[in-house]
XYZ file of C-alpha atoms in Angstrom:
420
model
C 0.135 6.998 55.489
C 2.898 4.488 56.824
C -0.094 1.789 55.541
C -0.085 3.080 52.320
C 3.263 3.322 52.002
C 3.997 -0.623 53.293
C 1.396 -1.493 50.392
C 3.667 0.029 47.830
C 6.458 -1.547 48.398
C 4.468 -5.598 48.215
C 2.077 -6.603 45.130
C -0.833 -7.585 45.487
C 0.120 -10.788 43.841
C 2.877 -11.306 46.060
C 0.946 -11.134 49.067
C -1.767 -14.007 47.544
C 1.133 -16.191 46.655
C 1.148 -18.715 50.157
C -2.340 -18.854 49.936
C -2.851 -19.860 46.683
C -0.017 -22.334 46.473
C -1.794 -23.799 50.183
C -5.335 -23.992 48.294
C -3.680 -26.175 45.818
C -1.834 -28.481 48.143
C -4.884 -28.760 49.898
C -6.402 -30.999 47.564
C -3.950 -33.831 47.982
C -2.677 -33.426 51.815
C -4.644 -33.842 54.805
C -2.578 -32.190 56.591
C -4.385 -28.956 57.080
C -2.515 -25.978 59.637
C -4.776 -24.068 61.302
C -1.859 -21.736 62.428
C -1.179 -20.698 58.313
C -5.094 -20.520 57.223
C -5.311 -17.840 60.072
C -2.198 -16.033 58.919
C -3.327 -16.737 55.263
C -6.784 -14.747 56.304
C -4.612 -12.084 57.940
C -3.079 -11.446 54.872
C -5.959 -11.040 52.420
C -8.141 -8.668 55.241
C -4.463 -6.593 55.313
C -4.838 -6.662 51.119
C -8.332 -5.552 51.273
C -7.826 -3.063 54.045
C -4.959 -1.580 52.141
C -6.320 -1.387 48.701
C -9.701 0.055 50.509
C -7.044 2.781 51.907
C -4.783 3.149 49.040
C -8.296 3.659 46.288
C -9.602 6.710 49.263
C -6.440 8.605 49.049
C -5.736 7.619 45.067
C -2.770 6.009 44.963
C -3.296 2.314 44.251
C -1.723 1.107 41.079
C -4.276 -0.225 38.432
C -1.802 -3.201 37.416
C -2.192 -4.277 41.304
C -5.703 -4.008 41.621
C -5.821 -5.963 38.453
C -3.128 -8.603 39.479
C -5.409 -8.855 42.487
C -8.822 -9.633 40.532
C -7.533 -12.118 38.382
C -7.859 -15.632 39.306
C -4.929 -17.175 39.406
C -3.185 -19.983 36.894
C -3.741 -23.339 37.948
C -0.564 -24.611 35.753
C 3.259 -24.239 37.212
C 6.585 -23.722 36.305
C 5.112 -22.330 33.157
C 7.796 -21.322 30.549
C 7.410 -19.755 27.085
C 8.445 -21.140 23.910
C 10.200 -18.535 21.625
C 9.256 -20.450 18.091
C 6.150 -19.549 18.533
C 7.075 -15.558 18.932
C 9.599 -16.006 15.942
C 7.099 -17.882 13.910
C 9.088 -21.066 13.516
C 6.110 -23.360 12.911
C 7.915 -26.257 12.229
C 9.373 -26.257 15.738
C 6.141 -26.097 17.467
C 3.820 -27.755 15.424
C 1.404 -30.287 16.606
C -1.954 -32.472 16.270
C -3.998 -34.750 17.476
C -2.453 -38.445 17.850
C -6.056 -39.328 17.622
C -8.502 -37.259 15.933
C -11.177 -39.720 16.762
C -10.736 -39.721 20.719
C -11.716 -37.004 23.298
C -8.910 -34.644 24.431
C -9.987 -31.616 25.900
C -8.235 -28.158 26.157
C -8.266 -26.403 29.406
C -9.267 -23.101 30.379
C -5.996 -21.457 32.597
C -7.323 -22.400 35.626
C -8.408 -25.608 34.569
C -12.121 -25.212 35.395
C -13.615 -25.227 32.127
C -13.396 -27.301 28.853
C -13.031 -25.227 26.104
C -12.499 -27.188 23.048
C -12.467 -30.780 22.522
C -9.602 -31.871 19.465
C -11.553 -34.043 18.099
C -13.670 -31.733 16.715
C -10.552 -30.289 14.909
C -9.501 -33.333 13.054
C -7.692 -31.083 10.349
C -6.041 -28.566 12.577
C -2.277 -28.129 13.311
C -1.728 -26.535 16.700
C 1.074 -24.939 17.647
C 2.659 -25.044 21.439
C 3.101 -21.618 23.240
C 4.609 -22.963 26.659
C 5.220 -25.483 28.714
C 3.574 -26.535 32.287
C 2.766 -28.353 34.646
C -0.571 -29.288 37.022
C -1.229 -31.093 40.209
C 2.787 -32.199 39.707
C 2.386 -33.455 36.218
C 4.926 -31.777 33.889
C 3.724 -32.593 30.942
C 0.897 -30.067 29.674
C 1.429 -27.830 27.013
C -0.789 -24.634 25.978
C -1.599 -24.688 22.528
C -3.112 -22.140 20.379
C -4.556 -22.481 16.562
C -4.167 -18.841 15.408
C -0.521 -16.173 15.873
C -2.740 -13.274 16.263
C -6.488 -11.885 16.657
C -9.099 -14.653 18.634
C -7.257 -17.420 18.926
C -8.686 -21.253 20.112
C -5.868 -21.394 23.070
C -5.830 -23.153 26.163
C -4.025 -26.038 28.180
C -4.023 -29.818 26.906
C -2.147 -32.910 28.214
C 0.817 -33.851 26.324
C -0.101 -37.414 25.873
C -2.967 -35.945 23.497
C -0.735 -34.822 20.837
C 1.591 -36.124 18.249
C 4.425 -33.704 17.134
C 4.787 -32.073 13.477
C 2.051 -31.297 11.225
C -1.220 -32.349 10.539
C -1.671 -34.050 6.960
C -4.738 -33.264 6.452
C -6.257 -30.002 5.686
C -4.125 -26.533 5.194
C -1.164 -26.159 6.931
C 0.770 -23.074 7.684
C 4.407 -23.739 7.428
C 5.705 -20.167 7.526
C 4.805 -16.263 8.002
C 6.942 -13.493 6.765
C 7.179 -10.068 6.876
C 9.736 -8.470 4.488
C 9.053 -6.044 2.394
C 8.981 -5.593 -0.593
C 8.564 -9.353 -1.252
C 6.376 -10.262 1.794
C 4.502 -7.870 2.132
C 3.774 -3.859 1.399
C 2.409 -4.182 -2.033
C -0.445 -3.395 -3.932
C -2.391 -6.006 -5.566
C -5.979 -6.138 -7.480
C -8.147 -9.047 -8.409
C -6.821 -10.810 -11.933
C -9.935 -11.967 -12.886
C -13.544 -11.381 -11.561
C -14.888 -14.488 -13.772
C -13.659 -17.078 -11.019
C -14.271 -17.368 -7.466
C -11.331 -15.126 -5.520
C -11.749 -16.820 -1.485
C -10.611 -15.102 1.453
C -9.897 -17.231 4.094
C -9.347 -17.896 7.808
C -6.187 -18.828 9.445
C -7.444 -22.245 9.718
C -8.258 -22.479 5.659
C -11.972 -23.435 7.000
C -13.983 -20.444 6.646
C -14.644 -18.214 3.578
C -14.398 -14.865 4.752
C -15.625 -13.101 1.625
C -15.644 -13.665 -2.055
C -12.728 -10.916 -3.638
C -14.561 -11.322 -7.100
C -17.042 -9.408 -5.982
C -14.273 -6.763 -5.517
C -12.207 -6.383 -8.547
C -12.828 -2.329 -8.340
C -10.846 -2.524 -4.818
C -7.111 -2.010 -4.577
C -5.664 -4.652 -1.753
C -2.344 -4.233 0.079
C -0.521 -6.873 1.331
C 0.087 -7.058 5.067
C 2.244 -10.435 5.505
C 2.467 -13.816 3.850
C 2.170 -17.100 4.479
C 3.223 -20.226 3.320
C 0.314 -23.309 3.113
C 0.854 -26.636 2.166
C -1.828 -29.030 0.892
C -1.985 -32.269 -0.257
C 1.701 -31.749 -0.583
C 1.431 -28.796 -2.333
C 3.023 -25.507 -1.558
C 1.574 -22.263 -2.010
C 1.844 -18.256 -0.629
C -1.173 -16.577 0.666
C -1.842 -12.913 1.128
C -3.164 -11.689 4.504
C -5.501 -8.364 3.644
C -8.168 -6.531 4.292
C -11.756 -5.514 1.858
C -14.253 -3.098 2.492
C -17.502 -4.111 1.891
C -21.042 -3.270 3.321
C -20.661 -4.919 6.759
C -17.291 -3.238 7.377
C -13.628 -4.029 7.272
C -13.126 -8.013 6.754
C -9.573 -9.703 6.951
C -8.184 -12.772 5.585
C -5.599 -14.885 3.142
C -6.123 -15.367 -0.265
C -3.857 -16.975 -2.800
C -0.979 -15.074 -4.207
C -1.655 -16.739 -7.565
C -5.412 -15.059 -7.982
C -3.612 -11.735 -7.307
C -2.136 -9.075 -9.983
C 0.333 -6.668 -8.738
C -0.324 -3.487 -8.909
C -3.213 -0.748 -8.056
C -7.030 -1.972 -9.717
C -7.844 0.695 -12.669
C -11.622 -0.328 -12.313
C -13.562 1.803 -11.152
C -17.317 0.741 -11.462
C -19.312 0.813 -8.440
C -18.530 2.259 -5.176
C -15.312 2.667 -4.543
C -13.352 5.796 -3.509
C -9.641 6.524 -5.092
C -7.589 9.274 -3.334
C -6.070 11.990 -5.303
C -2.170 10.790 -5.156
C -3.567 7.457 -6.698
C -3.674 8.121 -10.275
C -1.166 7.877 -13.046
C -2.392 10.367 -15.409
C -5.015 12.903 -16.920
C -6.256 9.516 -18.823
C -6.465 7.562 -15.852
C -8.533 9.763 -13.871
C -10.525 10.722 -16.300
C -11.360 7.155 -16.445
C -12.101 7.533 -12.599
C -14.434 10.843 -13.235
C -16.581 8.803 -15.915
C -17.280 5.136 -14.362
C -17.597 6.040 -11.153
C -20.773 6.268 -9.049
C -19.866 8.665 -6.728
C -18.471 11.330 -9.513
C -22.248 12.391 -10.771
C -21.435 15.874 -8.776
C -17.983 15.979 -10.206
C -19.323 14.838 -13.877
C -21.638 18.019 -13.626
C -19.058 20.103 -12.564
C -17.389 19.953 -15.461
C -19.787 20.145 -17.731
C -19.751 24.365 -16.298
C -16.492 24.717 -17.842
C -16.657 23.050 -21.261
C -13.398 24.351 -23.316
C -11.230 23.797 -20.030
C -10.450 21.033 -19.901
C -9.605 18.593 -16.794
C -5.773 18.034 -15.748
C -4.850 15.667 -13.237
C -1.797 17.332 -12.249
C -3.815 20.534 -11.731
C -6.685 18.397 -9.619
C -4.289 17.237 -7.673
C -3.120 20.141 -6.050
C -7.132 21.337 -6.251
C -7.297 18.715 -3.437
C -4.170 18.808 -1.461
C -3.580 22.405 -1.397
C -7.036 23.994 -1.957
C -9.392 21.394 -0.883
C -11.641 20.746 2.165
C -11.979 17.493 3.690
C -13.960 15.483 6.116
C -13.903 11.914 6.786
C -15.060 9.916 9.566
C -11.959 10.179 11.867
C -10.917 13.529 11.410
C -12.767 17.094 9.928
C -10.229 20.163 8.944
C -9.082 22.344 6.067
C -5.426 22.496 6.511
C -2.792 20.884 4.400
C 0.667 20.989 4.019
C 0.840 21.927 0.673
C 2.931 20.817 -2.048
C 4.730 23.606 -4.235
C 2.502 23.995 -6.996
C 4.506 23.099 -10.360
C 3.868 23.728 -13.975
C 1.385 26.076 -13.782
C 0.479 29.890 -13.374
C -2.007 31.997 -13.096
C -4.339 30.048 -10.758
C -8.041 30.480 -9.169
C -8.957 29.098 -6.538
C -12.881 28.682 -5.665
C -12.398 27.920 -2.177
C -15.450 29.546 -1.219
C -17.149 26.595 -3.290
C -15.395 24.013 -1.585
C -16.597 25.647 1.438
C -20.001 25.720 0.516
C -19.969 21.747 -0.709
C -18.980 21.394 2.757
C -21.594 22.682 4.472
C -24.314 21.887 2.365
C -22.860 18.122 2.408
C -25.861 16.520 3.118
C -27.949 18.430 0.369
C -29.173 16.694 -3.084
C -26.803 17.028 -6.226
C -29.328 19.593 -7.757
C -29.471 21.863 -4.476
C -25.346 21.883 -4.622
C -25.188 22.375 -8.399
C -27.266 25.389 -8.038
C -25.110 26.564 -5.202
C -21.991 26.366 -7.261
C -23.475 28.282 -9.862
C -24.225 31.588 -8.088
C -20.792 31.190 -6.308
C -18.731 31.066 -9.870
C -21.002 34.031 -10.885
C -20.554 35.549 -7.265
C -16.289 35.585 -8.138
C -17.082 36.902 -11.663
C -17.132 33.487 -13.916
C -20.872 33.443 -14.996
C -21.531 31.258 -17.391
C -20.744 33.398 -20.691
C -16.985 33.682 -19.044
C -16.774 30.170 -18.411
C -17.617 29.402 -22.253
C -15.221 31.593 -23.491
C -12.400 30.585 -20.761
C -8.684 30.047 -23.463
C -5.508 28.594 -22.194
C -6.455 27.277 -18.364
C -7.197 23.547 -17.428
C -9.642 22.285 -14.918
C -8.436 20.852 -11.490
C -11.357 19.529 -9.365
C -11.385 16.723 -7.108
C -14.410 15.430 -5.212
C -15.729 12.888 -2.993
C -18.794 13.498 -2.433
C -20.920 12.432 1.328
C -19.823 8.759 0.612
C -19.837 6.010 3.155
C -17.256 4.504 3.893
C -16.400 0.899 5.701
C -15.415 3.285 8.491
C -19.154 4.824 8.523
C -20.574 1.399 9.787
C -19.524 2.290 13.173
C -18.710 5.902 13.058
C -22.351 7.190 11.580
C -20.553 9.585 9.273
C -19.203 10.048 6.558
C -16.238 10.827 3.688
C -16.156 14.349 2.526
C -13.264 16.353 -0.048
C -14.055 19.256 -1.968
C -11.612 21.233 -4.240
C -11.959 22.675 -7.513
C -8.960 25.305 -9.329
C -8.479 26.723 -13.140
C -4.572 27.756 -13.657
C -3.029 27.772 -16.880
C -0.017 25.313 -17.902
C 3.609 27.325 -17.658
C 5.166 27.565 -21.114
């Protein structure tokens, strides 16, 4: 136990320092101790002896055995620039003196090429830290992108020429602030013109938003892109479309604020999303997955459908299921506005389980329920004073079913009449 508890108190990486620093001197002095390799050894069989120790009884630390696994950074004295973390672009910004020769980028432990800049003639980099290699100070990692798969890596100083590129898109700032920067909702303002969403780098269509004007798009940060010595903001946000979830900038200027009212096609609105009885009613009719819904209805033909009332039919009486979650419970709301109500929660129970049934099965299902709680079909006719409240969404796949094999579920459906 005294082993184990000697390990604790050195890391892993500590322990590897001498050697490491020794294999790199190695390569320019001749001067080779035999006394320190044999010490050296003696320290790594100790590491391995210890960590074989410390893994029988449990007690290694992950973040050591890690540390351990990693091969170690050939660059030195490396030290962080903070621009880069504040997104001050301006500070950091770089390109290629010239796009026309080779100058390679450097894995960490400079043992692999991994991009050459000349293949990037329109890119502005932008310098994370500082370094140096083999005693040469002047390296500098670089990376293309602030956030998700970057092009990063290590690339002599000489290479590059300081400020940004002129050529292509360049991003001069990124802001977060809300409400101005980001936080909104924003729909396609026309579907007549081609509505890109790009990459960071302004190089890659992403997907085509005009394809989307049914979708309502919120606005996760902003940049600012100059061109041709033009300025203009870009929206980063995401679309749902067959393939999944796809991310990217578009121009502010091909946006419209505000929520999309059209809803052709595919797409699913949730319940607090509506304005008014008008609006989703709008929803209920042009809408491909309201056919069961659009039935529904048709069962109660002199009551007629409130929003207000379907509203709480959903959050306070309604089932739902969607791909990361299944449960019935809600906090409700305190119904307001109207008495007298029915709930046919053993319909939205049945819709449930019989998810995966046709339209025609369900129909029939909901039927003998209403007749089953005493509103056949000569009651319903005859129904005076209540309004409808019914929300459903109906076994629809979602961008979250491409990986998750399942699918979005909610089934509520109340009468209650308005309060005087």
């Amino acid at each position: 136990m005294a082993c184990g508890l000697y390990f604790e108190t050195l890391s892993i990486s500590t322990l590897l320092t001498d050697h490491d620093d020794f294999d790199n001197e190695s390569q320019t002095t001749d001067n080779y101790d035999k006394k320190v390799v044999e010490e050296v050894h003696m320290k790594k069989l100790f590491v391995l002896i210890a960590l074989s120790f410390a893994f029988t009884v449990g007690g290694v630390n992950s973040q050591q055995a890690n540390a351990a696994s990693q091969p170690k950074s050939a660059f030195k004295n490396v030290k962080y620039i903070s621009g880069y973390s504040y997104n001050k672009y301006s500070d950091i910004a770089v390109h290629a003196k010239n796009p026309k020769a080779n100058a390679y980028i450097w894995n960490d432990t400079h043992t692999k090429k991994l991009y050459n800049l000349k293949n990037y003639p329109t890119y502005t980099w932008f310098k994370t830290a500082t370094g140096s290699y083999r005693g040469n100070a002047n390296w500098v990692q670089v990376t293309n992108f602030p956030t998700m798969n970057p092009k990063e890596g290590w690339v002599w100083k000489g290479y590059l020429k300081d400020g940004f590129n002129t050529k292509g898109y360049q991003i001069l700032q990124k802001r977060y602030g809300q409400p101005k920067y980001a936080g909104g909702q924003y729909h396609v303002a026309s579907g007549q013109k081609n509505v890109y969403l790009w990459d960071w780098s302004h190089t890659k269509v992403r997907a085509n938003l005009k394809h989307y004007t049914n979708q309502t798009f919120s606005q996760r940060h902003s940049i600012l892109v100059s061109h041709n010595g033009n300025q203009q903001w870009y929206y980063y946000t995401d679309v749902d479309t067959k393939k999944g979830t796809i991310s990217g900038y578009v121009k502010a200027s091909q946006m419209n604020k505000g929520r999309s009212k059209n809803y052709h096609g595919n797409v699913v609105v949730y319940p607090y999303d509506f304005d008014n009885t008008s609006d989703y009613l709008s929803y209920i009719k042009d809408n491909n997955h309201q056919k069961l819904a659009r039935e529904i209805i048709k069962l109660f033909p002199n009551t007629p459908v409130d929003y207000q009332l379907s509203y709480y039919a959903a959050e306070n009486y309604g089932i739902e299921r969607d791909p990361g979650w299944d449960g019935d419970g809600f906090d409700p709301d305190p119904v307001k506005g109207y008495t007298d109500i029915v709930s046919f929660k053993p319909i939205a129970n049945y819709l449930m389980n019989h998810r995966n049934e046709s339209n025609a099965k369900k129909l029939a299902g909901v039927k003998k329920l209403l007749a089953k709680a005493g509103y056949p079909a000569a009651k319903r006719n005859n129904l005076s004073g209540y309004h409808l409240g019914i929300y459903i969404v109906n076994n629809v796949k979602t961008s979250q079913s491409v990986t998750d094999h399942s699918k979005l579920n909610w089934y509520g459906l109340i009468i209650g009449k308005p309060a005087s």
